[in-house]
Amino acid sequence: MENRSEPLNYKISCTGISKNFGDTKVLEKIDLFVKENEFVVILGPGQSGKSTLFRIIAGLETPSTGTVKIEDKEVSGPEPTVGFVFQRYTLFPWKTVMGNVEMSLKLKNMPLQKRREIAQHYIDLVGLGGFEKSYPHQLSGGMKQRVGIARAYANNPKIMLMDEPFGQLDAQTRILMEQEMVRIWEAEKRTICFVTNNIEEAIFLGDRIITLEGKLPGRLGLAYEVNLPRPREFTDIEFLKLRQKITDDTQLTL
Ligand SMILES: Nc1ncnc2c1ncn2[C@@H]1O[C@H](COP(=O)(O)OP(=O)(O)OP(=O)(O)O)[C@@H](O)[C@H]1O
């Protein structure tokens, strides 16, 4: 299956992206086109260049070849319109939930009342109402990731890049956060690229799944449209069929 359909105004267009670090070729000929408000999952094992691809899309790394465009503008430096959620919790430990979520707005010199209003909206959206004054060390892993999502949303990004955000959570919390992610995204749509190595997570979340092949250099492989209504059921027969197909195609372990 193609991972591109034309003609469209894409939110993200990566054309011919390759990246070398010295003699190490990390990415090769990546063509990735993402539509507005699409939830794209990049499915691949560790060490396949996923983080490097995200850093290139966000303008934090320059590609060796190829171009990235956000809407019709070529990315040539750090992109303020891109929000990140990482696997590791990157909260400021000395700041409260509110302090963390409103941080980027404060840096933009937004007046206190306005930024509190926006931050509160996203704290509520991620289900953390009542925890505004808590500090990161008082929160569980799932709650910390909720703060990370609220913080990314508060900055009003055009694009959210989520790099294995639930990878460190226990299985139960992970499933809960996947459900929450769908709820949050349906409440406030964004263009999302989400990286995971977990097939079930990919099918549960994505409009489209694109595989990233495992050995360096990372190359995009097969793509799958996920035409299942949300909320999806892990035990639904169509869900299981797609899981089997991707497993057979990719040889990734379940
Ligand atoms: N700044 C850098 N300098 C040199 N080599 C790098 C740099 N960044 C990444 N690499 C190389 O690229 C490879 C892939 O890194 P990257 O973090 O993009 O992969 P990943 O798929 O996100 O891995 P993981 O799942 O383990 O986080 C690494 O093994 C490393 O060899």
PDB file of C-alpha atoms and ligand atoms in Angstrom:
ATOM      1  CA  MET A   1       0.000   0.000   0.000  1.00  0.00           C
ATOM      2  CA  GLU A   2       1.123   3.560  -0.723  1.00  0.00           C
ATOM      3  CA  ASN A   3       1.685   5.946   2.153  1.00  0.00           C
ATOM      4  CA  ARG A   4       0.784   8.868  -0.072  1.00  0.00           C
ATOM      5  CA  SER A   5      -2.391   9.989  -1.737  1.00  0.00           C
ATOM      6  CA  GLU A   6      -2.601  13.006  -4.062  1.00  0.00           C
ATOM      7  CA  PRO A   7      -3.425  15.762  -4.631  1.00  0.00           C
ATOM      8  CA  LEU A   8      -3.816  17.329  -1.206  1.00  0.00           C
ATOM      9  CA  ASN A   9      -2.481  20.139   0.880  1.00  0.00           C
ATOM     10  CA  TYR A  10      -0.523  18.191   3.422  1.00  0.00           C
ATOM     11  CA  LYS A  11       0.219  19.391   6.912  1.00  0.00           C
ATOM     12  CA  ILE A  12       3.571  17.583   6.880  1.00  0.00           C
ATOM     13  CA  SER A  13       5.458  16.714   3.719  1.00  0.00           C
ATOM     14  CA  CYS A  14       8.762  14.881   4.017  1.00  0.00           C
ATOM     15  CA  THR A  15      10.354  14.286   0.646  1.00  0.00           C
ATOM     16  CA  GLY A  16      13.441  12.170   0.144  1.00  0.00           C
ATOM     17  CA  ILE A  17      14.756  12.537   3.690  1.00  0.00           C
ATOM     18  CA  SER A  18      18.062  10.812   4.413  1.00  0.00           C
ATOM     19  CA  LYS A  19      20.336  11.338   7.381  1.00  0.00           C
ATOM     20  CA  ASN A  20      23.907  10.313   8.013  1.00  0.00           C
ATOM     21  CA  PHE A  21      25.874  10.811  11.201  1.00  0.00           C
ATOM     22  CA  GLY A  22      29.444  10.429   9.970  1.00  0.00           C
ATOM     23  CA  ASP A  23      29.561   6.999   8.371  1.00  0.00           C
ATOM     24  CA  THR A  24      26.318   5.878   9.998  1.00  0.00           C
ATOM     25  CA  LYS A  25      23.310   6.072   7.716  1.00  0.00           C
ATOM     26  CA  VAL A  26      20.313   6.468   9.999  1.00  0.00           C
ATOM     27  CA  LEU A  27      17.469   7.314   7.594  1.00  0.00           C
ATOM     28  CA  GLU A  28      17.110   6.610   3.908  1.00  0.00           C
ATOM     29  CA  LYS A  29      14.713   8.146   1.397  1.00  0.00           C
ATOM     30  CA  ILE A  30      11.835   8.859   3.706  1.00  0.00           C
ATOM     31  CA  ASP A  31       8.709  10.131   1.956  1.00  0.00           C
ATOM     32  CA  LEU A  32       6.001  10.893   4.481  1.00  0.00           C
ATOM     33  CA  PHE A  33       2.847  12.910   3.857  1.00  0.00           C
ATOM     34  CA  VAL A  34       0.393  13.625   6.631  1.00  0.00           C
ATOM     35  CA  LYS A  35      -3.005  15.273   6.240  1.00  0.00           C
ATOM     36  CA  GLU A  36      -4.477  17.867   8.568  1.00  0.00           C
ATOM     37  CA  ASN A  37      -5.863  16.284  11.752  1.00  0.00           C
ATOM     38  CA  GLU A  38      -4.701  12.870  10.682  1.00  0.00           C
ATOM     39  CA  PHE A  39      -3.450  10.520  13.404  1.00  0.00           C
ATOM     40  CA  VAL A  40      -0.498   8.724  11.843  1.00  0.00           C
ATOM     41  CA  VAL A  41       1.345   6.039  13.746  1.00  0.00           C
ATOM     42  CA  ILE A  42       4.898   5.141  12.827  1.00  0.00           C
ATOM     43  CA  LEU A  43       5.443   1.576  13.904  1.00  0.00           C
ATOM     44  CA  GLY A  44       8.979   0.358  14.279  1.00  0.00           C
ATOM     45  CA  PRO A  45      11.436  -1.231  16.665  1.00  0.00           C
ATOM     46  CA  GLY A  46      14.115   0.644  18.601  1.00  0.00           C
ATOM     47  CA  GLN A  47      17.143   2.014  16.813  1.00  0.00           C
ATOM     48  CA  SER A  48      15.351   2.546  13.530  1.00  0.00           C
ATOM     49  CA  GLY A  49      15.900   6.281  13.379  1.00  0.00           C
ATOM     50  CA  LYS A  50      12.438   7.328  14.644  1.00  0.00           C
ATOM     51  CA  SER A  51      13.685  10.013  17.002  1.00  0.00           C
ATOM     52  CA  THR A  52      15.991  11.364  14.333  1.00  0.00           C
ATOM     53  CA  LEU A  53      13.063  11.618  11.911  1.00  0.00           C
ATOM     54  CA  PHE A  54      11.037  13.536  14.492  1.00  0.00           C
ATOM     55  CA  ARG A  55      13.929  15.856  15.234  1.00  0.00           C
ATOM     56  CA  ILE A  56      14.224  16.571  11.515  1.00  0.00           C
ATOM     57  CA  ILE A  57      10.481  17.284  11.188  1.00  0.00           C
ATOM     58  CA  ALA A  58      10.716  19.655  14.176  1.00  0.00           C
ATOM     59  CA  GLY A  59      13.710  21.431  12.638  1.00  0.00           C
ATOM     60  CA  LEU A  60      16.054  20.376  15.447  1.00  0.00           C
ATOM     61  CA  GLU A  61      18.245  18.409  13.065  1.00  0.00           C
ATOM     62  CA  THR A  62      18.993  19.053   9.404  1.00  0.00           C
ATOM     63  CA  PRO A  63      18.517  16.209   6.929  1.00  0.00           C
ATOM     64  CA  SER A  64      21.481  15.135   4.797  1.00  0.00           C
ATOM     65  CA  THR A  65      19.163  15.094   1.793  1.00  0.00           C
ATOM     66  CA  GLY A  66      15.527  15.960   1.240  1.00  0.00           C
ATOM     67  CA  THR A  67      13.113  18.546   2.540  1.00  0.00           C
ATOM     68  CA  VAL A  68      10.447  18.872   5.185  1.00  0.00           C
ATOM     69  CA  LYS A  69       7.511  21.202   4.761  1.00  0.00           C
ATOM     70  CA  ILE A  70       4.922  22.145   7.334  1.00  0.00           C
ATOM     71  CA  GLU A  71       1.943  23.272   5.300  1.00  0.00           C
ATOM     72  CA  ASP A  72       3.699  24.987   2.416  1.00  0.00           C
ATOM     73  CA  LYS A  73       6.681  26.311   4.359  1.00  0.00           C
ATOM     74  CA  GLU A  74      10.002  24.548   4.268  1.00  0.00           C
ATOM     75  CA  VAL A  75      11.422  23.790   7.720  1.00  0.00           C
ATOM     76  CA  SER A  76      14.819  25.432   8.115  1.00  0.00           C
ATOM     77  CA  GLY A  77      15.211  25.743  11.894  1.00  0.00           C
ATOM     78  CA  PRO A  78      13.410  24.934  15.135  1.00  0.00           C
ATOM     79  CA  GLU A  79       9.687  24.988  14.450  1.00  0.00           C
ATOM     80  CA  PRO A  80       7.562  26.685  17.123  1.00  0.00           C
ATOM     81  CA  THR A  81       4.400  25.169  15.641  1.00  0.00           C
ATOM     82  CA  VAL A  82       5.494  21.623  16.521  1.00  0.00           C
ATOM     83  CA  GLY A  83       4.689  20.153  19.933  1.00  0.00           C
ATOM     84  CA  PHE A  84       6.578  17.204  21.396  1.00  0.00           C
ATOM     85  CA  VAL A  85       5.619  14.520  23.891  1.00  0.00           C
ATOM     86  CA  PHE A  86       8.510  12.235  24.804  1.00  0.00           C
ATOM     87  CA  GLN A  87       8.814   8.801  26.325  1.00  0.00           C
ATOM     88  CA  ARG A  88      10.734  10.197  29.262  1.00  0.00           C
ATOM     89  CA  TYR A  89       8.860  12.648  31.359  1.00  0.00           C
ATOM     90  CA  THR A  90      10.430  15.986  30.671  1.00  0.00           C
ATOM     91  CA  LEU A  91       8.561  18.022  33.248  1.00  0.00           C
ATOM     92  CA  PHE A  92      10.259  20.679  35.350  1.00  0.00           C
ATOM     93  CA  PRO A  93      10.378  19.027  38.794  1.00  0.00           C
ATOM     94  CA  TRP A  94      10.335  22.354  40.628  1.00  0.00           C
ATOM     95  CA  LYS A  95       7.177  23.526  38.886  1.00  0.00           C
ATOM     96  CA  THR A  96       3.609  22.530  39.628  1.00  0.00           C
ATOM     97  CA  VAL A  97       1.279  20.977  37.060  1.00  0.00           C
ATOM     98  CA  MET A  98      -0.032  24.471  36.295  1.00  0.00           C
ATOM     99  CA  GLY A  99       3.517  25.851  36.122  1.00  0.00           C
ATOM    100  CA  ASN A 100       4.569  23.161  33.672  1.00  0.00           C
ATOM    101  CA  VAL A 101       1.529  23.513  31.421  1.00  0.00           C
ATOM    102  CA  GLU A 102       1.636  27.317  31.246  1.00  0.00           C
ATOM    103  CA  MET A 103       5.426  27.477  30.796  1.00  0.00           C
ATOM    104  CA  SER A 104       5.531  28.014  27.034  1.00  0.00           C
ATOM    105  CA  LEU A 105       2.775  30.635  27.241  1.00  0.00           C
ATOM    106  CA  LYS A 106       4.712  32.480  29.915  1.00  0.00           C
ATOM    107  CA  LEU A 107       7.766  32.451  27.662  1.00  0.00           C
ATOM    108  CA  LYS A 108       5.617  34.102  25.010  1.00  0.00           C
ATOM    109  CA  ASN A 109       4.794  36.834  27.543  1.00  0.00           C
ATOM    110  CA  MET A 110       1.125  35.974  27.583  1.00  0.00           C
ATOM    111  CA  PRO A 111      -0.631  37.815  30.424  1.00  0.00           C
ATOM    112  CA  LEU A 112      -1.216  35.757  33.560  1.00  0.00           C
ATOM    113  CA  GLN A 113      -4.994  35.503  33.385  1.00  0.00           C
ATOM    114  CA  LYS A 114      -5.061  34.473  29.749  1.00  0.00           C
ATOM    115  CA  ARG A 115      -2.362  31.824  30.152  1.00  0.00           C
ATOM    116  CA  ARG A 116      -4.011  30.421  33.276  1.00  0.00           C
ATOM    117  CA  GLU A 117      -7.259  30.127  31.368  1.00  0.00           C
ATOM    118  CA  ILE A 118      -5.633  28.233  28.510  1.00  0.00           C
ATOM    119  CA  ALA A 119      -3.567  26.018  30.830  1.00  0.00           C
ATOM    120  CA  GLN A 120      -6.632  25.212  32.933  1.00  0.00           C
ATOM    121  CA  HIS A 121      -8.559  24.225  29.829  1.00  0.00           C
ATOM    122  CA  TYR A 122      -5.913  21.674  28.867  1.00  0.00           C
ATOM    123  CA  ILE A 123      -5.380  20.456  32.438  1.00  0.00           C
ATOM    124  CA  ASP A 124      -9.109  19.737  32.525  1.00  0.00           C
ATOM    125  CA  LEU A 125      -9.040  18.192  29.049  1.00  0.00           C
ATOM    126  CA  VAL A 126      -6.422  15.627  30.102  1.00  0.00           C
ATOM    127  CA  GLY A 127      -8.335  14.820  33.280  1.00  0.00           C
ATOM    128  CA  LEU A 128      -6.033  16.511  35.812  1.00  0.00           C
ATOM    129  CA  GLY A 129      -8.482  19.052  37.216  1.00  0.00           C
ATOM    130  CA  GLY A 130      -7.745  19.297  40.961  1.00  0.00           C
ATOM    131  CA  PHE A 131      -4.020  18.544  40.524  1.00  0.00           C
ATOM    132  CA  GLU A 132      -2.970  22.018  39.370  1.00  0.00           C
ATOM    133  CA  LYS A 133      -0.815  22.584  42.454  1.00  0.00           C
ATOM    134  CA  SER A 134       0.786  19.150  42.533  1.00  0.00           C
ATOM    135  CA  TYR A 135       4.445  18.675  41.728  1.00  0.00           C
ATOM    136  CA  PRO A 136       5.705  16.009  39.293  1.00  0.00           C
ATOM    137  CA  HIS A 137       7.108  13.811  42.105  1.00  0.00           C
ATOM    138  CA  GLN A 138       3.578  13.568  43.519  1.00  0.00           C
ATOM    139  CA  LEU A 139       2.184  12.185  40.254  1.00  0.00           C
ATOM    140  CA  SER A 140       2.073   8.689  38.768  1.00  0.00           C
ATOM    141  CA  GLY A 141       3.692   7.969  35.394  1.00  0.00           C
ATOM    142  CA  GLY A 142       0.344   8.185  33.593  1.00  0.00           C
ATOM    143  CA  MET A 143      -0.428  11.515  35.246  1.00  0.00           C
ATOM    144  CA  LYS A 144       2.974  12.879  34.252  1.00  0.00           C
ATOM    145  CA  GLN A 145       2.263  11.965  30.657  1.00  0.00           C
ATOM    146  CA  ARG A 146      -1.110  13.697  30.921  1.00  0.00           C
ATOM    147  CA  VAL A 147       0.790  16.830  31.986  1.00  0.00           C
ATOM    148  CA  GLY A 148       3.121  16.370  29.006  1.00  0.00           C
ATOM    149  CA  ILE A 149       0.140  16.157  26.645  1.00  0.00           C
ATOM    150  CA  ALA A 150      -1.556  19.197  28.226  1.00  0.00           C
ATOM    151  CA  ARG A 151       1.681  21.154  27.976  1.00  0.00           C
ATOM    152  CA  ALA A 152       2.096  20.298  24.305  1.00  0.00           C
ATOM    153  CA  TYR A 153      -1.535  21.193  23.537  1.00  0.00           C
ATOM    154  CA  ALA A 154      -1.395  24.480  25.478  1.00  0.00           C
ATOM    155  CA  ASN A 155       1.195  25.809  23.073  1.00  0.00           C
ATOM    156  CA  ASN A 156      -1.377  25.403  20.298  1.00  0.00           C
ATOM    157  CA  PRO A 157       0.836  23.386  17.960  1.00  0.00           C
ATOM    158  CA  LYS A 158      -0.160  22.641  14.392  1.00  0.00           C
ATOM    159  CA  ILE A 159       1.530  19.289  14.720  1.00  0.00           C
ATOM    160  CA  MET A 160       2.156  16.989  17.654  1.00  0.00           C
ATOM    161  CA  LEU A 161       5.063  14.564  17.532  1.00  0.00           C
ATOM    162  CA  MET A 162       4.686  11.866  20.150  1.00  0.00           C
ATOM    163  CA  ASP A 163       7.749   9.680  20.637  1.00  0.00           C
ATOM    164  CA  GLU A 164       6.693   6.458  22.402  1.00  0.00           C
ATOM    165  CA  PRO A 165       4.869   8.509  25.046  1.00  0.00           C
ATOM    166  CA  PHE A 166       3.408   5.482  26.800  1.00  0.00           C
ATOM    167  CA  GLY A 167       6.492   3.275  26.514  1.00  0.00           C
ATOM    168  CA  GLN A 168       7.427   3.586  30.173  1.00  0.00           C
ATOM    169  CA  LEU A 169       3.995   2.949  31.608  1.00  0.00           C
ATOM    170  CA  ASP A 170       2.791  -0.352  33.043  1.00  0.00           C
ATOM    171  CA  ALA A 171       0.433  -2.325  30.793  1.00  0.00           C
ATOM    172  CA  GLN A 172      -2.760  -1.297  32.584  1.00  0.00           C
ATOM    173  CA  THR A 173      -1.935   2.416  32.632  1.00  0.00           C
ATOM    174  CA  ARG A 174      -0.807   2.232  29.048  1.00  0.00           C
ATOM    175  CA  ILE A 175      -4.200   0.967  27.884  1.00  0.00           C
ATOM    176  CA  LEU A 176      -5.943   3.653  29.916  1.00  0.00           C
ATOM    177  CA  MET A 177      -3.722   6.341  28.392  1.00  0.00           C
ATOM    178  CA  GLU A 178      -4.385   5.017  24.875  1.00  0.00           C
ATOM    179  CA  GLN A 179      -8.113   5.405  25.551  1.00  0.00           C
ATOM    180  CA  GLU A 180      -7.500   8.859  26.951  1.00  0.00           C
ATOM    181  CA  MET A 181      -5.418   9.825  23.929  1.00  0.00           C
ATOM    182  CA  VAL A 182      -8.308   8.976  21.606  1.00  0.00           C
ATOM    183  CA  ARG A 183     -10.726  10.921  23.788  1.00  0.00           C
ATOM    184  CA  ILE A 184      -8.421  13.978  23.899  1.00  0.00           C
ATOM    185  CA  TRP A 185      -7.699  13.905  20.169  1.00  0.00           C
ATOM    186  CA  GLU A 186     -11.388  13.566  19.336  1.00  0.00           C
ATOM    187  CA  ALA A 187     -12.181  16.521  21.626  1.00  0.00           C
ATOM    188  CA  GLU A 188      -9.439  18.671  20.073  1.00  0.00           C
ATOM    189  CA  LYS A 189      -8.131  17.355  16.804  1.00  0.00           C
ATOM    190  CA  ARG A 190      -4.524  17.908  15.891  1.00  0.00           C
ATOM    191  CA  THR A 191      -2.240  16.482  13.257  1.00  0.00           C
ATOM    192  CA  ILE A 192      -0.414  13.778  15.171  1.00  0.00           C
ATOM    193  CA  CYS A 193       2.582  11.608  14.362  1.00  0.00           C
ATOM    194  CA  PHE A 194       2.912   8.994  17.051  1.00  0.00           C
ATOM    195  CA  VAL A 195       5.768   6.530  17.313  1.00  0.00           C
ATOM    196  CA  THR A 196       5.389   3.131  18.893  1.00  0.00           C
ATOM    197  CA  ASN A 197       6.815  -0.352  18.679  1.00  0.00           C
ATOM    198  CA  ASN A 198       3.514  -1.830  19.863  1.00  0.00           C
ATOM    199  CA  ILE A 199       1.189  -3.123  17.118  1.00  0.00           C
ATOM    200  CA  GLU A 200      -1.933  -3.061  19.286  1.00  0.00           C
ATOM    201  CA  GLU A 201      -1.284   0.513  20.345  1.00  0.00           C
ATOM    202  CA  ALA A 202      -0.800   1.456  16.681  1.00  0.00           C
ATOM    203  CA  ILE A 203      -4.130  -0.098  15.614  1.00  0.00           C
ATOM    204  CA  PHE A 204      -5.979   1.308  18.613  1.00  0.00           C
ATOM    205  CA  LEU A 205      -4.855   4.860  17.858  1.00  0.00           C
ATOM    206  CA  GLY A 206      -4.061   5.407  14.227  1.00  0.00           C
ATOM    207  CA  ASP A 207      -5.965   6.508  11.155  1.00  0.00           C
ATOM    208  CA  ARG A 208      -2.990   5.147   9.312  1.00  0.00           C
ATOM    209  CA  ILE A 209      -0.013   3.038  10.328  1.00  0.00           C
ATOM    210  CA  ILE A 210       3.304   3.259   8.534  1.00  0.00           C
ATOM    211  CA  THR A 211       6.007   0.779   9.363  1.00  0.00           C
ATOM    212  CA  LEU A 212       9.600   1.832   9.813  1.00  0.00           C
ATOM    213  CA  GLU A 213      11.981  -0.977   9.052  1.00  0.00           C
ATOM    214  CA  GLY A 214      14.231  -2.015  11.852  1.00  0.00           C
ATOM    215  CA  LYS A 215      17.845  -2.053  10.801  1.00  0.00           C
ATOM    216  CA  LEU A 216      19.636   1.191  10.125  1.00  0.00           C
ATOM    217  CA  PRO A 217      19.148   3.007   7.901  1.00  0.00           C
ATOM    218  CA  GLY A 218      15.453   3.342   8.773  1.00  0.00           C
ATOM    219  CA  ARG A 219      13.177   3.143   5.745  1.00  0.00           C
ATOM    220  CA  LEU A 220       9.430   3.455   5.620  1.00  0.00           C
ATOM    221  CA  GLY A 221       7.818   0.160   4.732  1.00  0.00           C
ATOM    222  CA  LEU A 222       4.199  -0.881   4.397  1.00  0.00           C
ATOM    223  CA  ALA A 223       1.315   1.419   5.253  1.00  0.00           C
ATOM    224  CA  TYR A 224      -2.114   0.415   6.530  1.00  0.00           C
ATOM    225  CA  GLU A 225      -5.333   2.402   6.660  1.00  0.00           C
ATOM    226  CA  VAL A 226      -7.193   1.593   9.865  1.00  0.00           C
ATOM    227  CA  ASN A 227     -10.845   1.825   8.891  1.00  0.00           C
ATOM    228  CA  LEU A 228     -12.274   0.804  12.244  1.00  0.00           C
ATOM    229  CA  PRO A 229     -14.688   3.009  14.189  1.00  0.00           C
ATOM    230  CA  ARG A 230     -13.468   4.477  17.483  1.00  0.00           C
ATOM    231  CA  PRO A 231     -13.380   3.620  20.297  1.00  0.00           C
ATOM    232  CA  ARG A 232     -11.763   0.440  19.067  1.00  0.00           C
ATOM    233  CA  GLU A 233     -11.881  -2.883  20.811  1.00  0.00           C
ATOM    234  CA  PHE A 234      -8.716  -4.951  21.147  1.00  0.00           C
ATOM    235  CA  THR A 235     -10.822  -8.110  20.843  1.00  0.00           C
ATOM    236  CA  ASP A 236     -12.843  -7.006  17.806  1.00  0.00           C
ATOM    237  CA  ILE A 237     -12.424  -9.499  14.961  1.00  0.00           C
ATOM    238  CA  GLU A 238     -11.337  -6.828  12.441  1.00  0.00           C
ATOM    239  CA  PHE A 239      -8.836  -5.499  14.990  1.00  0.00           C
ATOM    240  CA  LEU A 240      -7.383  -8.967  15.451  1.00  0.00           C
ATOM    241  CA  LYS A 241      -7.234  -9.589  11.693  1.00  0.00           C
ATOM    242  CA  LEU A 242      -5.289  -6.391  11.128  1.00  0.00           C
ATOM    243  CA  ARG A 243      -2.969  -7.206  14.023  1.00  0.00           C
ATOM    244  CA  GLN A 244      -2.289 -10.608  12.472  1.00  0.00           C
ATOM    245  CA  LYS A 245      -1.698  -9.104   9.051  1.00  0.00           C
ATOM    246  CA  ILE A 246       0.779  -6.523  10.317  1.00  0.00           C
ATOM    247  CA  THR A 247       2.525  -9.178  12.409  1.00  0.00           C
ATOM    248  CA  ASP A 248       2.813 -11.508   9.438  1.00  0.00           C
ATOM    249  CA  ASP A 249       4.010  -8.699   7.179  1.00  0.00           C
ATOM    250  CA  THR A 250       6.570  -7.276   9.542  1.00  0.00           C
ATOM    251  CA  GLN A 251       7.645 -10.225  11.665  1.00  0.00           C
ATOM    252  CA  LEU A 252       7.439  -8.011  14.735  1.00  0.00           C
ATOM    253  CA  THR A 253       6.607  -9.981  17.829  1.00  0.00           C
ATOM    254  CA  LEU A 254       3.250  -9.358  19.463  1.00  0.00           C
TER     255      LEU A 254
HETATM  256  N1  LIG B   1      23.489  12.990  17.185  1.00  0.00           N
HETATM  257  C1  LIG B   1      23.885  11.783  16.769  1.00  0.00           C
HETATM  258  N2  LIG B   1      25.172  11.536  16.483  1.00  0.00           N
HETATM  259  C2  LIG B   1      25.586  10.341  16.040  1.00  0.00           C
HETATM  260  N3  LIG B   1      24.772   9.283  15.848  1.00  0.00           N
HETATM  261  C3  LIG B   1      23.471   9.455  16.132  1.00  0.00           C
HETATM  262  C4  LIG B   1      22.962  10.706  16.609  1.00  0.00           C
HETATM  263  N4  LIG B   1      21.620  10.570  16.803  1.00  0.00           N
HETATM  264  C5  LIG B   1      21.321   9.305  16.455  1.00  0.00           C
HETATM  265  N5  LIG B   1      22.423   8.628  16.054  1.00  0.00           N
HETATM  266  C6  LIG B   1      22.456   7.247  15.584  1.00  0.00           C
HETATM  267  O1  LIG B   1      21.215   6.932  15.010  1.00  0.00           O
HETATM  268  C7  LIG B   1      20.710   5.713  15.521  1.00  0.00           C
HETATM  269  C8  LIG B   1      19.195   5.804  15.600  1.00  0.00           C
HETATM  270  O2  LIG B   1      18.860   6.771  16.561  1.00  0.00           O
HETATM  271  P1  LIG B   1      17.385   7.251  16.864  1.00  0.00           P
HETATM  272  O3  LIG B   1      17.406   7.793  18.239  1.00  0.00           O
HETATM  273  O4  LIG B   1      16.900   8.130  15.780  1.00  0.00           O
HETATM  274  O5  LIG B   1      16.590   5.873  16.772  1.00  0.00           O
HETATM  275  P2  LIG B   1      15.273   5.420  17.504  1.00  0.00           P
HETATM  276  O6  LIG B   1      14.608   4.500  16.561  1.00  0.00           O
HETATM  277  O7  LIG B   1      14.514   6.608  17.970  1.00  0.00           O
HETATM  278  O8  LIG B   1      15.868   4.626  18.717  1.00  0.00           O
HETATM  279  P3  LIG B   1      15.235   4.319  20.144  1.00  0.00           P
HETATM  280  O9  LIG B   1      13.942   3.636  19.883  1.00  0.00           O
HETATM  281  O10 LIG B   1      16.273   3.467  20.770  1.00  0.00           O
HETATM  282  O11 LIG B   1      15.060   5.660  20.815  1.00  0.00           O
HETATM  283  C9  LIG B   1      21.426   5.506  16.835  1.00  0.00           C
HETATM  284  O12 LIG B   1      21.719   4.184  17.042  1.00  0.00           O
HETATM  285  C10 LIG B   1      22.724   6.257  16.657  1.00  0.00           C
HETATM  286  O13 LIG B   1      23.687   5.357  16.153  1.00  0.00           O
END
